[in-house]
CSV table of C-alpha atoms in Angstrom, one decimal:
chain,number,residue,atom,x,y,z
A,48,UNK,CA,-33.9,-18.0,-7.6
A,49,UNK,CA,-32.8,-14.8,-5.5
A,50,UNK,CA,-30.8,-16.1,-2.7
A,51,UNK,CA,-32.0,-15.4,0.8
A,52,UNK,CA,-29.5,-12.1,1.3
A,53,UNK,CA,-30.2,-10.3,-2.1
A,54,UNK,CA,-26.7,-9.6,-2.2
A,55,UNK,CA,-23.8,-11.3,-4.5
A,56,UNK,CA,-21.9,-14.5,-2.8
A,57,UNK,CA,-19.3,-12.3,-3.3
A,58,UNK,CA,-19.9,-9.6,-0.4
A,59,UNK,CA,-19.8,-12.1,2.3
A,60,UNK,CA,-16.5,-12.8,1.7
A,61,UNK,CA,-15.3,-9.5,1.6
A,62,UNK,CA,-14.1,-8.6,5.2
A,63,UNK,CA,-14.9,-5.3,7.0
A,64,UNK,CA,-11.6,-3.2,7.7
A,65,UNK,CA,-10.8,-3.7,10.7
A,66,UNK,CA,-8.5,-0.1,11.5
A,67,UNK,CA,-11.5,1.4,10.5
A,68,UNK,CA,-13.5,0.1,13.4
A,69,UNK,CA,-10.3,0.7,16.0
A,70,UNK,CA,-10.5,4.2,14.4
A,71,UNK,CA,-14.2,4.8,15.3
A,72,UNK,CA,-14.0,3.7,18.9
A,73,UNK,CA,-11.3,5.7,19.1
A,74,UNK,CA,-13.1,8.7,18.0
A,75,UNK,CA,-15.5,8.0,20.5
A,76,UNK,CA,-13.8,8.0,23.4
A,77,UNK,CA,-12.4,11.1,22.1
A,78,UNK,CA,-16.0,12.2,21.8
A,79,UNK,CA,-16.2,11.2,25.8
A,80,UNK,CA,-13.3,13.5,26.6
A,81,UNK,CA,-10.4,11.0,26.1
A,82,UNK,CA,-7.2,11.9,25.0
A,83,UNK,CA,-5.8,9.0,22.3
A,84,UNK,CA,-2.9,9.0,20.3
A,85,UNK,CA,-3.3,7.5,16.9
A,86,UNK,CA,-1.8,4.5,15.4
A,87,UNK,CA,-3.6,3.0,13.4
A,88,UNK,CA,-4.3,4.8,10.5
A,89,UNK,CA,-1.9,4.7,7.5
A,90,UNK,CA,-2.5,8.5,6.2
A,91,UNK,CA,0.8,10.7,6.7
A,92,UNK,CA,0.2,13.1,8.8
A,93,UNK,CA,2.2,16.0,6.6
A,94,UNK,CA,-0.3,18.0,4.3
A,95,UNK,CA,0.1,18.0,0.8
A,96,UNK,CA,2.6,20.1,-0.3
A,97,UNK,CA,2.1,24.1,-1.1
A,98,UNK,CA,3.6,23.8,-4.3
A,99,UNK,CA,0.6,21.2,-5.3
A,100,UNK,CA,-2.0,23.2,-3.9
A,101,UNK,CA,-0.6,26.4,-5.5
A,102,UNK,CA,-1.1,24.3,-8.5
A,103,UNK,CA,-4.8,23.4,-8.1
A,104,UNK,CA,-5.8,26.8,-7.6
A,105,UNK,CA,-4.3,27.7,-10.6
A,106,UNK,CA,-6.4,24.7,-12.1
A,107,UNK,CA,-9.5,26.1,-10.8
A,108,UNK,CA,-9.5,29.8,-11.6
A,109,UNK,CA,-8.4,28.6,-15.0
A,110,UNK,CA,-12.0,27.1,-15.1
A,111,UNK,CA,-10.9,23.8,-17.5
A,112,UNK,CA,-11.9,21.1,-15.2
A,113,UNK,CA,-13.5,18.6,-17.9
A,114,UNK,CA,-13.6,15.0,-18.5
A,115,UNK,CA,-10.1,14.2,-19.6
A,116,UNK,CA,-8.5,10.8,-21.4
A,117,UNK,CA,-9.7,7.8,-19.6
A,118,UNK,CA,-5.5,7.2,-19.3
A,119,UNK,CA,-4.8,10.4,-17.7
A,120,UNK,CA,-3.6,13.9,-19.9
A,121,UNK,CA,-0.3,13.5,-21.6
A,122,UNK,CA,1.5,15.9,-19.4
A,123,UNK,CA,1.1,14.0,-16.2
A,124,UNK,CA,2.0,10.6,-17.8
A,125,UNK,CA,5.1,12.4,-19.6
A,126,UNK,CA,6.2,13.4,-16.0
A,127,UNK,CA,5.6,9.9,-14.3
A,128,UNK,CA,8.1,8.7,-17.0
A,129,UNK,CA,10.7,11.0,-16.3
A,130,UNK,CA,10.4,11.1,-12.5
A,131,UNK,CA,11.1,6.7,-13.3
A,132,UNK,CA,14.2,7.9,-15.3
A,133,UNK,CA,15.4,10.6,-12.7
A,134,UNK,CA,14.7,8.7,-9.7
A,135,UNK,CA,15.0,5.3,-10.5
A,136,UNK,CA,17.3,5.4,-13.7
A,137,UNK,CA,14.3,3.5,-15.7
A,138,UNK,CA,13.6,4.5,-19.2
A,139,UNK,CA,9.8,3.7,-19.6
A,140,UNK,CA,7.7,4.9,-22.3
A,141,UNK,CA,5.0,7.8,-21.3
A,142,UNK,CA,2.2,5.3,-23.6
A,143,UNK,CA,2.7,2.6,-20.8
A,144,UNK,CA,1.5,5.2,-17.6
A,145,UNK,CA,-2.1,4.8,-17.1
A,146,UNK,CA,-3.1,7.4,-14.6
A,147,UNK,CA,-6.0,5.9,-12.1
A,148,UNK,CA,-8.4,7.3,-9.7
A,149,UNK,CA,-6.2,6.2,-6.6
A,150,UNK,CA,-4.0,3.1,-6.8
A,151,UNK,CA,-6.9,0.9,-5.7
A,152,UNK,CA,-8.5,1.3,-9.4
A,153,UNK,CA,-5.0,0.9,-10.4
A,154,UNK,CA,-5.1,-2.5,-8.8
A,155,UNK,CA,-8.7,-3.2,-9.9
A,156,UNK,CA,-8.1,-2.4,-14.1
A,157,UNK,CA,-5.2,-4.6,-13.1
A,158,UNK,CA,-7.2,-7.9,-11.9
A,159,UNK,CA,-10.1,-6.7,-14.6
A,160,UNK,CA,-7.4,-7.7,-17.1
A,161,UNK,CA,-6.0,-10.6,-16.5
A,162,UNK,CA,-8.5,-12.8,-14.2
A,163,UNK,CA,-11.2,-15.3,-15.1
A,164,UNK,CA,-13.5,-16.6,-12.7
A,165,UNK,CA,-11.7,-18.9,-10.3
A,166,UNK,CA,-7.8,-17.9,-11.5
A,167,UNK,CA,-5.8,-17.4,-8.5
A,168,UNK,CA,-3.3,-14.9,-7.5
A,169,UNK,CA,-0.6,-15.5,-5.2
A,170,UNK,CA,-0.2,-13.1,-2.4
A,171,UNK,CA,1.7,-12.6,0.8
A,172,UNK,CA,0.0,-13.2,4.3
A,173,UNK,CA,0.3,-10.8,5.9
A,174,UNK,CA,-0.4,-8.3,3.5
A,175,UNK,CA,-2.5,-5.7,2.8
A,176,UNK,CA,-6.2,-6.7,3.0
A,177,UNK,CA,-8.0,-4.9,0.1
A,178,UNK,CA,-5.5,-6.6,-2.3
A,179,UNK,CA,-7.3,-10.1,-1.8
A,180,UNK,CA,-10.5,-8.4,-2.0
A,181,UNK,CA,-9.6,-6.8,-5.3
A,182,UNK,CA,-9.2,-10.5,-6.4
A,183,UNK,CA,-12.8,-11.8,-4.9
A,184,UNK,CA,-14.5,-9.4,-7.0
A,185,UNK,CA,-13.4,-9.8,-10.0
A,186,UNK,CA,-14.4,-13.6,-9.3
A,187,UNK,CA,-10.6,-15.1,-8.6
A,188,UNK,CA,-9.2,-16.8,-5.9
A,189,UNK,CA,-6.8,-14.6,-3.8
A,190,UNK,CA,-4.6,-17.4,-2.0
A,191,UNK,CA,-2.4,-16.0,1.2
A,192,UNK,CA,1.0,-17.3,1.1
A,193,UNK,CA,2.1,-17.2,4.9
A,194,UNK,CA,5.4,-15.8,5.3
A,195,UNK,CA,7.9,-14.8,8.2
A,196,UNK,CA,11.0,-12.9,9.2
A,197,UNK,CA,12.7,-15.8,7.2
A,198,UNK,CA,12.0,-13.7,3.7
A,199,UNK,CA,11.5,-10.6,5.1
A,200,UNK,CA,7.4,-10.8,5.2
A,201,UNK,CA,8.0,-11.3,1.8
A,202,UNK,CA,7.5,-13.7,-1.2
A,203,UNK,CA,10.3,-15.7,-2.5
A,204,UNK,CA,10.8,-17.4,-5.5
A,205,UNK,CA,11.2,-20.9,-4.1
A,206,UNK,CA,7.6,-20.1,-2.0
A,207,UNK,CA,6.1,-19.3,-5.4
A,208,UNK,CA,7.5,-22.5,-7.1
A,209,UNK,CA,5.8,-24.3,-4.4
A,210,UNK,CA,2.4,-22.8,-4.1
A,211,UNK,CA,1.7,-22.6,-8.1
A,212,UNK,CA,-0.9,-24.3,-9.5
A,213,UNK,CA,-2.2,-25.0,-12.6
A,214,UNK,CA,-4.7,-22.4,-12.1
A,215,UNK,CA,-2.5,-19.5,-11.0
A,216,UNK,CA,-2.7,-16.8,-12.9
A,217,UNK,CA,-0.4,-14.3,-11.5
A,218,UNK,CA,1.5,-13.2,-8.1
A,219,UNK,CA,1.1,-9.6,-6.3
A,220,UNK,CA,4.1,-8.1,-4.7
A,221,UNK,CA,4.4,-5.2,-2.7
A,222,UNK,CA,7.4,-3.7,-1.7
A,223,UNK,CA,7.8,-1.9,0.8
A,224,UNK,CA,4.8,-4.0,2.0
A,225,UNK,CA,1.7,-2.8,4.1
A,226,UNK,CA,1.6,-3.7,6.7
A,227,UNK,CA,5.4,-5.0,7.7
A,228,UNK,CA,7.5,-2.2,6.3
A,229,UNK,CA,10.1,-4.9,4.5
A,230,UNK,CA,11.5,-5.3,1.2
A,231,UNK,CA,11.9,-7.6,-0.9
A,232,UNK,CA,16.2,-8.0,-1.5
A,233,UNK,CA,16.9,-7.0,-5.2
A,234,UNK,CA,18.3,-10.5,-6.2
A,235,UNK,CA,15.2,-11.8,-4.6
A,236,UNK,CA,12.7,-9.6,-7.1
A,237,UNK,CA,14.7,-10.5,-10.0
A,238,UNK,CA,14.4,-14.3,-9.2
A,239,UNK,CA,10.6,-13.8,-8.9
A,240,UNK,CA,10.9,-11.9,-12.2
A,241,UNK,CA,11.9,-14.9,-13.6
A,242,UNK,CA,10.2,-17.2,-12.0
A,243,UNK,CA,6.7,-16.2,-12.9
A,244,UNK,CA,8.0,-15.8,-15.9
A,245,UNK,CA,8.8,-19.5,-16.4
A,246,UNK,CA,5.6,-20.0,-16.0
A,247,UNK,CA,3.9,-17.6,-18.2
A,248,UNK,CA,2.5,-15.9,-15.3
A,249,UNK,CA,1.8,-12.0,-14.7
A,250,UNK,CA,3.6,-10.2,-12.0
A,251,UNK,CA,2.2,-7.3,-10.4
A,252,UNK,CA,4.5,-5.0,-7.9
A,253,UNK,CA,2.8,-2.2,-5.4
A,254,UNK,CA,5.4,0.6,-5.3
A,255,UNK,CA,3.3,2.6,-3.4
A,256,UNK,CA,5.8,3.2,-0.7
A,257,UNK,CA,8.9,2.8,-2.7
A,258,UNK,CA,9.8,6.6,-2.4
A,259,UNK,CA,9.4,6.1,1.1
A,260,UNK,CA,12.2,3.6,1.6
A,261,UNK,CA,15.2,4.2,4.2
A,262,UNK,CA,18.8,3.1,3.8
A,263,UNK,CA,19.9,3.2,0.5
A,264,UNK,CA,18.8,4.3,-2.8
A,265,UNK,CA,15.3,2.3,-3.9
A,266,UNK,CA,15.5,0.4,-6.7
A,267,UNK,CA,12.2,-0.3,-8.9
A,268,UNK,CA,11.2,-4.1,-10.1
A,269,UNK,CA,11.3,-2.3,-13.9
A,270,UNK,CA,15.2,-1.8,-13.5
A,271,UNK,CA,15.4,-5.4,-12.0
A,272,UNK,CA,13.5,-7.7,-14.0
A,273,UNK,CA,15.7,-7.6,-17.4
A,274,UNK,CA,13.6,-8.6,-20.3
A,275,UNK,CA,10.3,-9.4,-17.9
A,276,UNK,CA,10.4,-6.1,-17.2
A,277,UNK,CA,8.3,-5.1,-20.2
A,278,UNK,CA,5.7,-7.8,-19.1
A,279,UNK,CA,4.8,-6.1,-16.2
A,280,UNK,CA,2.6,-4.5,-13.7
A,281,UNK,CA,3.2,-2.1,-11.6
A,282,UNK,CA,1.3,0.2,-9.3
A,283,UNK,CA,2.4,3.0,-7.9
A,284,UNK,CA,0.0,6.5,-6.0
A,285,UNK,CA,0.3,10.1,-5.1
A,286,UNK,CA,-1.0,9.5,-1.8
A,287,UNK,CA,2.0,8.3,0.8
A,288,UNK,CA,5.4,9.9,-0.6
A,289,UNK,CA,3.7,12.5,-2.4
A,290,UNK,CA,0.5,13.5,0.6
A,291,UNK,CA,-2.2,13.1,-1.6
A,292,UNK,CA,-4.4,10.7,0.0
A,293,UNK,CA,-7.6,12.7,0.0
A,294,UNK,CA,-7.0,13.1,-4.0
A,295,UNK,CA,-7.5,9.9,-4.7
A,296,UNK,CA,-4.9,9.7,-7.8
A,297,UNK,CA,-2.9,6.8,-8.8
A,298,UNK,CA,-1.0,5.1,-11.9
A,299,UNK,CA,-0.3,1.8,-13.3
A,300,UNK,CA,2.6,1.1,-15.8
A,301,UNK,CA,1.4,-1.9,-17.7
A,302,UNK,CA,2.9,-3.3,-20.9
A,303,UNK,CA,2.3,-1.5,-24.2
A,304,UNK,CA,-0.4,-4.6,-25.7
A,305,UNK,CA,-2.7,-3.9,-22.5
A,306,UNK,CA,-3.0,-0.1,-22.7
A,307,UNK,CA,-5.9,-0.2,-25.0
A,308,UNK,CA,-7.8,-2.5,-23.3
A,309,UNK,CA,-6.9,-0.9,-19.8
A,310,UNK,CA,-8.2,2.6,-21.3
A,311,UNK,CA,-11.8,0.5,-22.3
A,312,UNK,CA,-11.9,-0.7,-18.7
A,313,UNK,CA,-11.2,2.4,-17.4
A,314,UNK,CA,-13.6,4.7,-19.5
A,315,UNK,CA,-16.4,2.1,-18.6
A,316,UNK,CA,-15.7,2.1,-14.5
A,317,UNK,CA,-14.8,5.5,-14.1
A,318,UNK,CA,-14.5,7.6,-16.9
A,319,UNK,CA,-11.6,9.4,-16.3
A,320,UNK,CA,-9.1,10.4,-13.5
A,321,UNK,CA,-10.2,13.3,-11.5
A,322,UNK,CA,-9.1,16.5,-13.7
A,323,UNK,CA,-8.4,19.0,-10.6
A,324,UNK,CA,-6.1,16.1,-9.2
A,325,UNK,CA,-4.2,15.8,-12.3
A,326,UNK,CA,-3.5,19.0,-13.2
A,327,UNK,CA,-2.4,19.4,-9.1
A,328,UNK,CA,0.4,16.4,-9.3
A,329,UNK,CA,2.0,17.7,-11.9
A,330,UNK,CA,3.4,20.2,-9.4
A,331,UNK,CA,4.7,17.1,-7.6
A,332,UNK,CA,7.4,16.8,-9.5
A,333,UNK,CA,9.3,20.2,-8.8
A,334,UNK,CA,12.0,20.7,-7.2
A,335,UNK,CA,10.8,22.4,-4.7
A,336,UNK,CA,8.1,20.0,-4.4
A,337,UNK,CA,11.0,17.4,-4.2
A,338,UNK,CA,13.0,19.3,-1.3
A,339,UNK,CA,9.5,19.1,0.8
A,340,UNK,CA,9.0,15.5,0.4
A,341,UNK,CA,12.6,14.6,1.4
A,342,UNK,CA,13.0,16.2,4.0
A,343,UNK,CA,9.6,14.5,5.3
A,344,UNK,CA,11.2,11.2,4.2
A,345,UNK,CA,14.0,11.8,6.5
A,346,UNK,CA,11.0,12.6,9.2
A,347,UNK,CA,9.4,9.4,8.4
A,348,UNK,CA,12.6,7.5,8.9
A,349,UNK,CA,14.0,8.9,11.9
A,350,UNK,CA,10.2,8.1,14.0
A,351,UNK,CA,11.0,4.9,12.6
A,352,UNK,CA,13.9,4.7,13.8
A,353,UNK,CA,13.0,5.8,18.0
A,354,UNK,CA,10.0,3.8,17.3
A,355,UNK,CA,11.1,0.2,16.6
A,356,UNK,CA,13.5,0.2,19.6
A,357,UNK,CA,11.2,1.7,21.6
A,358,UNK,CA,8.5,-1.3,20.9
A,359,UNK,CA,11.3,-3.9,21.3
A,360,UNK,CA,12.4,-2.3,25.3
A,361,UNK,CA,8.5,-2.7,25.8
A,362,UNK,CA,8.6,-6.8,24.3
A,363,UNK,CA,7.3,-6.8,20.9
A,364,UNK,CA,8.9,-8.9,18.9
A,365,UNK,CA,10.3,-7.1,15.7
A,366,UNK,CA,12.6,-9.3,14.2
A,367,UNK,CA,13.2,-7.5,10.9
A,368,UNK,CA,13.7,-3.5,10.7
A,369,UNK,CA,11.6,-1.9,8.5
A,370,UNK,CA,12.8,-0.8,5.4
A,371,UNK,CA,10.2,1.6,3.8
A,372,UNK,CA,7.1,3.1,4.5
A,373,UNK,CA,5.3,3.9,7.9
A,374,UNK,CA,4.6,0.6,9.4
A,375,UNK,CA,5.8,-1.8,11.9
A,376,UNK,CA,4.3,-5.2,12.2
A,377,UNK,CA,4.8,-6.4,15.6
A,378,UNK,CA,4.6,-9.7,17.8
A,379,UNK,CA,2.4,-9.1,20.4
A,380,UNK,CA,2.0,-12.5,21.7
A,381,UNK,CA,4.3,-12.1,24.8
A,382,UNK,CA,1.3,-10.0,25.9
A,383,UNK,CA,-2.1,-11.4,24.5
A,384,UNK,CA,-2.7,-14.4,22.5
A,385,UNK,CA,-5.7,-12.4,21.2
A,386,UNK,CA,-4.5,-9.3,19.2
A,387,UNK,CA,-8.5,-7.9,18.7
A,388,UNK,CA,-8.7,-8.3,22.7
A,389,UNK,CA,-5.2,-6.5,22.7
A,390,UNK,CA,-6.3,-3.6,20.6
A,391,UNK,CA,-9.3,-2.9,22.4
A,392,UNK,CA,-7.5,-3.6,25.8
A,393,UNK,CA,-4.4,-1.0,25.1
A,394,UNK,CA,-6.9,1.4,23.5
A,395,UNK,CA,-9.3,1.8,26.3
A,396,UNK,CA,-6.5,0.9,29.3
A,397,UNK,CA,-3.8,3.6,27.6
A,398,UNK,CA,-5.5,5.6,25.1
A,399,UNK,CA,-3.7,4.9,22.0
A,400,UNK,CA,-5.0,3.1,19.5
A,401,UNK,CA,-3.3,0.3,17.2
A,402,UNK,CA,-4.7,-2.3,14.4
A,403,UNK,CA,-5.0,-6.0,15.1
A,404,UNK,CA,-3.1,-8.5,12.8
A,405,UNK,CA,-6.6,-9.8,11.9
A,406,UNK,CA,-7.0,-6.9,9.1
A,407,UNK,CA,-4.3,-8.3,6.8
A,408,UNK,CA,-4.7,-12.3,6.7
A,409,UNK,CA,-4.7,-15.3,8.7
A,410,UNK,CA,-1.0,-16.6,9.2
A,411,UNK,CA,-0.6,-15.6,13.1
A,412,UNK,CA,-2.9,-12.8,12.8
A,413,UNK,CA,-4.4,-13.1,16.5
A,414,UNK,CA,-0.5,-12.5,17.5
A,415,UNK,CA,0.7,-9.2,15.5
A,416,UNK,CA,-0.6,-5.8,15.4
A,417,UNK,CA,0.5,-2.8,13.3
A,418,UNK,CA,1.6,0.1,14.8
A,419,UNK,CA,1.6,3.2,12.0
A,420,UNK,CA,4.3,6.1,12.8
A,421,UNK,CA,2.6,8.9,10.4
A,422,UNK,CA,2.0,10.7,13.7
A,423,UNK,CA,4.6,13.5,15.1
A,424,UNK,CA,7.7,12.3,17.3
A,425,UNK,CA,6.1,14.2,20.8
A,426,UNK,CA,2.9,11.5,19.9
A,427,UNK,CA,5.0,9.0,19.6
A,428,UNK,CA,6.7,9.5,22.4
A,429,UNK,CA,3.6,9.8,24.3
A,430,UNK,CA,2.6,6.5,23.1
A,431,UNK,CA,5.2,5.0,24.2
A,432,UNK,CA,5.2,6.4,27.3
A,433,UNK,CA,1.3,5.2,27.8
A,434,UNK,CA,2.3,1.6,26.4
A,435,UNK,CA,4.9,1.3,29.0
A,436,UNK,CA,2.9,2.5,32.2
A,437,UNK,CA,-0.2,0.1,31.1
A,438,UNK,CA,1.9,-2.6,30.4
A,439,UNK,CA,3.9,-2.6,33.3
A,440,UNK,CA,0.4,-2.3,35.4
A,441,UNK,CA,-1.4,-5.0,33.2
């Protein structure tokens, strides 16, 4: 019998994104003739590099944009392999680089693999909130471990001892996390390593913002885990270091017994990888190319670095500096104990517009928001500068 919605159980419990709607009423009140600085929205704000673009023309008045191997064409997984070496110092085989249509379908060949109905992953909360929902769909349990300043926002091994079950499947780490900005130690990772290990488990690292990591050179979970390291997953994206976003191209390293049956899922959800964004990122790994997306690293970290102090003069709580990407999760609670009420309140009262902790779990959500820097230091000086004069008036 049809139930009453006509839709699968599963949509209701997948939850609306929540910076998209902040976004949209900030939009309109742009519409209206307001002036609002944006915060929300995790997209760099840097275009994608010339080099890459010089690169897709070429693509396109060469005419070859086909279907290509559901894993990606050779030349882009060779040089994803030898940016792991030269960055990283990580030998990994080319044959183990799946290249995806975004890091999302990275993440989705990922959980097609390895999940039965009702396995459960183990997850950080916060964390990002399309990760659980990658889990939902393919029918398993995503289960929010709460964590605090005391691991960095971060899983720890001892938390994952605790919280496994005999139906765990797995455990999802990203690091640098969305939407806290933190870490996790190198000791740490390789005592998670070995931890889910012990327990036959999968282990599945988001590197999406490693190259955008600040204070010291970033270390992958591949060059950390020792022997797991062949075991495992890990998703990486040209979107954040490399300012691809609107490309939608990704990549998975996975070990050598899954490729085949990653390439079947693959070919049957997608296909392949879009052609005119592969034969683009292969420009990413230029010098040149390199030059431009270090120096805006270095941008990245010094709005980082007027913004977090900035926040804490105003009273948000920001008890751990963020180490990579272009977030800072914030304690807002001094203000509001309602962080959707505060989001609409400091958008409308000041113009700028930030996401409620409600888009990435439960654990304290009504008392965090995330503030995103991938907006110019004048904008994020004017932020602050509206924050302070409607605070101070509220």
């Amino acid at each position: 019998m049809d139930k009453p919605s006509g839709t699968a159980r599963r949509v209701g419990d997948i939850a609306p994104f929540h910076v998209m709607e902040v976004q949209t009423a900030a939009r309109a009140l742009e519409a209206a003739g307001r002036s609002v600085v944006h915060m929300e929205i995790g997209e760099p704000d840097f275009p994608t590099p010339a080099p890459v673009l010089a690169a897709a023309r070429a693509a396109l008045a060469d005419g070859g944009i086909y279907y290509t191997s559901a894993l990606g064409i050779p030349e882009l997984r060779q040089a994803i392999a030898r940016h792991y070496a030269d960055r990283y110092g990580v030998a990994i085989a080319p044959e183990r680089v799946v290249v995806t249509a975004g890091s999302s379908a990275a993440l989705l060949l990922v959980m097609a693999l390895i999940l039965d109905r009702d396995d459960r992953i183990l997850l950080s909360d916060p964390g990002y909130p399309c990760n659980r929902h990658f889990v939902r769909v393919l029918e398993g349990e995503p289960v929010g471990v709460p964590v605090g300043p005391d691991t960095n926002y971060q899983l720890s091994a001892g938390l994952i001892e605790r919280h496994w079950t005999a139906r765990t499947r797995g455990v999802l780490i990203a690091s640098p996390s969305n939407p806290t900005g933190t870490t996790v130690p190198p000791d740490e990772m390789r005592a998670i390593a070995a931890a889910v290990a012990r327990r036959g488990g999968r282990l599945i690292v988001d590197e999406i913002y490693l190259g955008l990591s600040y204070g010291g050179e970033p270390e992958s979970v591949l060059s950390l885990a020792g022997a797991a390291a062949d075991d495992l997953f890990v998703v990486s994206s040209f979107s954040k270091y490399f300012n691809m976003t609107g490309w939608r191209l990704g990549w998975t390293i996975v070990p050598e017994r899954h490729v085949r049956d990653v390439e079947k899922l693959a070919q049957n959800l997608y296909i392949s990888p879009p052609t005119l964004s592969q034969r683009a990122a292969l420009a990413c790994f230029l010098p040149e190319t390199l030059a431009i997306l270090e120096e805006r690293r270095r941008a990245f970290r010094d709005r980082r670095d007027f913004l977090v102090p900035a926040l804490r003069g105003l009273g948000f709580g920001i008890p751990v500096l963020p180490s990579g990407g272009f977030f800072v999760y914030a304690d807002s609670s001094r203000f509001s104990p309602d962080s959707e009420r505060f989001c609409r309140d400091v958008l409308e009262g000041a113009g700028v517009a930030i996401t409620p902790g409600v888009d990435f779990g439960a654990h304290r959500a009504s008392e965090h928001v995330r503030f995103a820097y991938t907006i110019e230091m004048a904008k994020l000086e004017d932020g602050v500068a509206r924050l302070a004069r409607h605070l101070a008036g509220r």
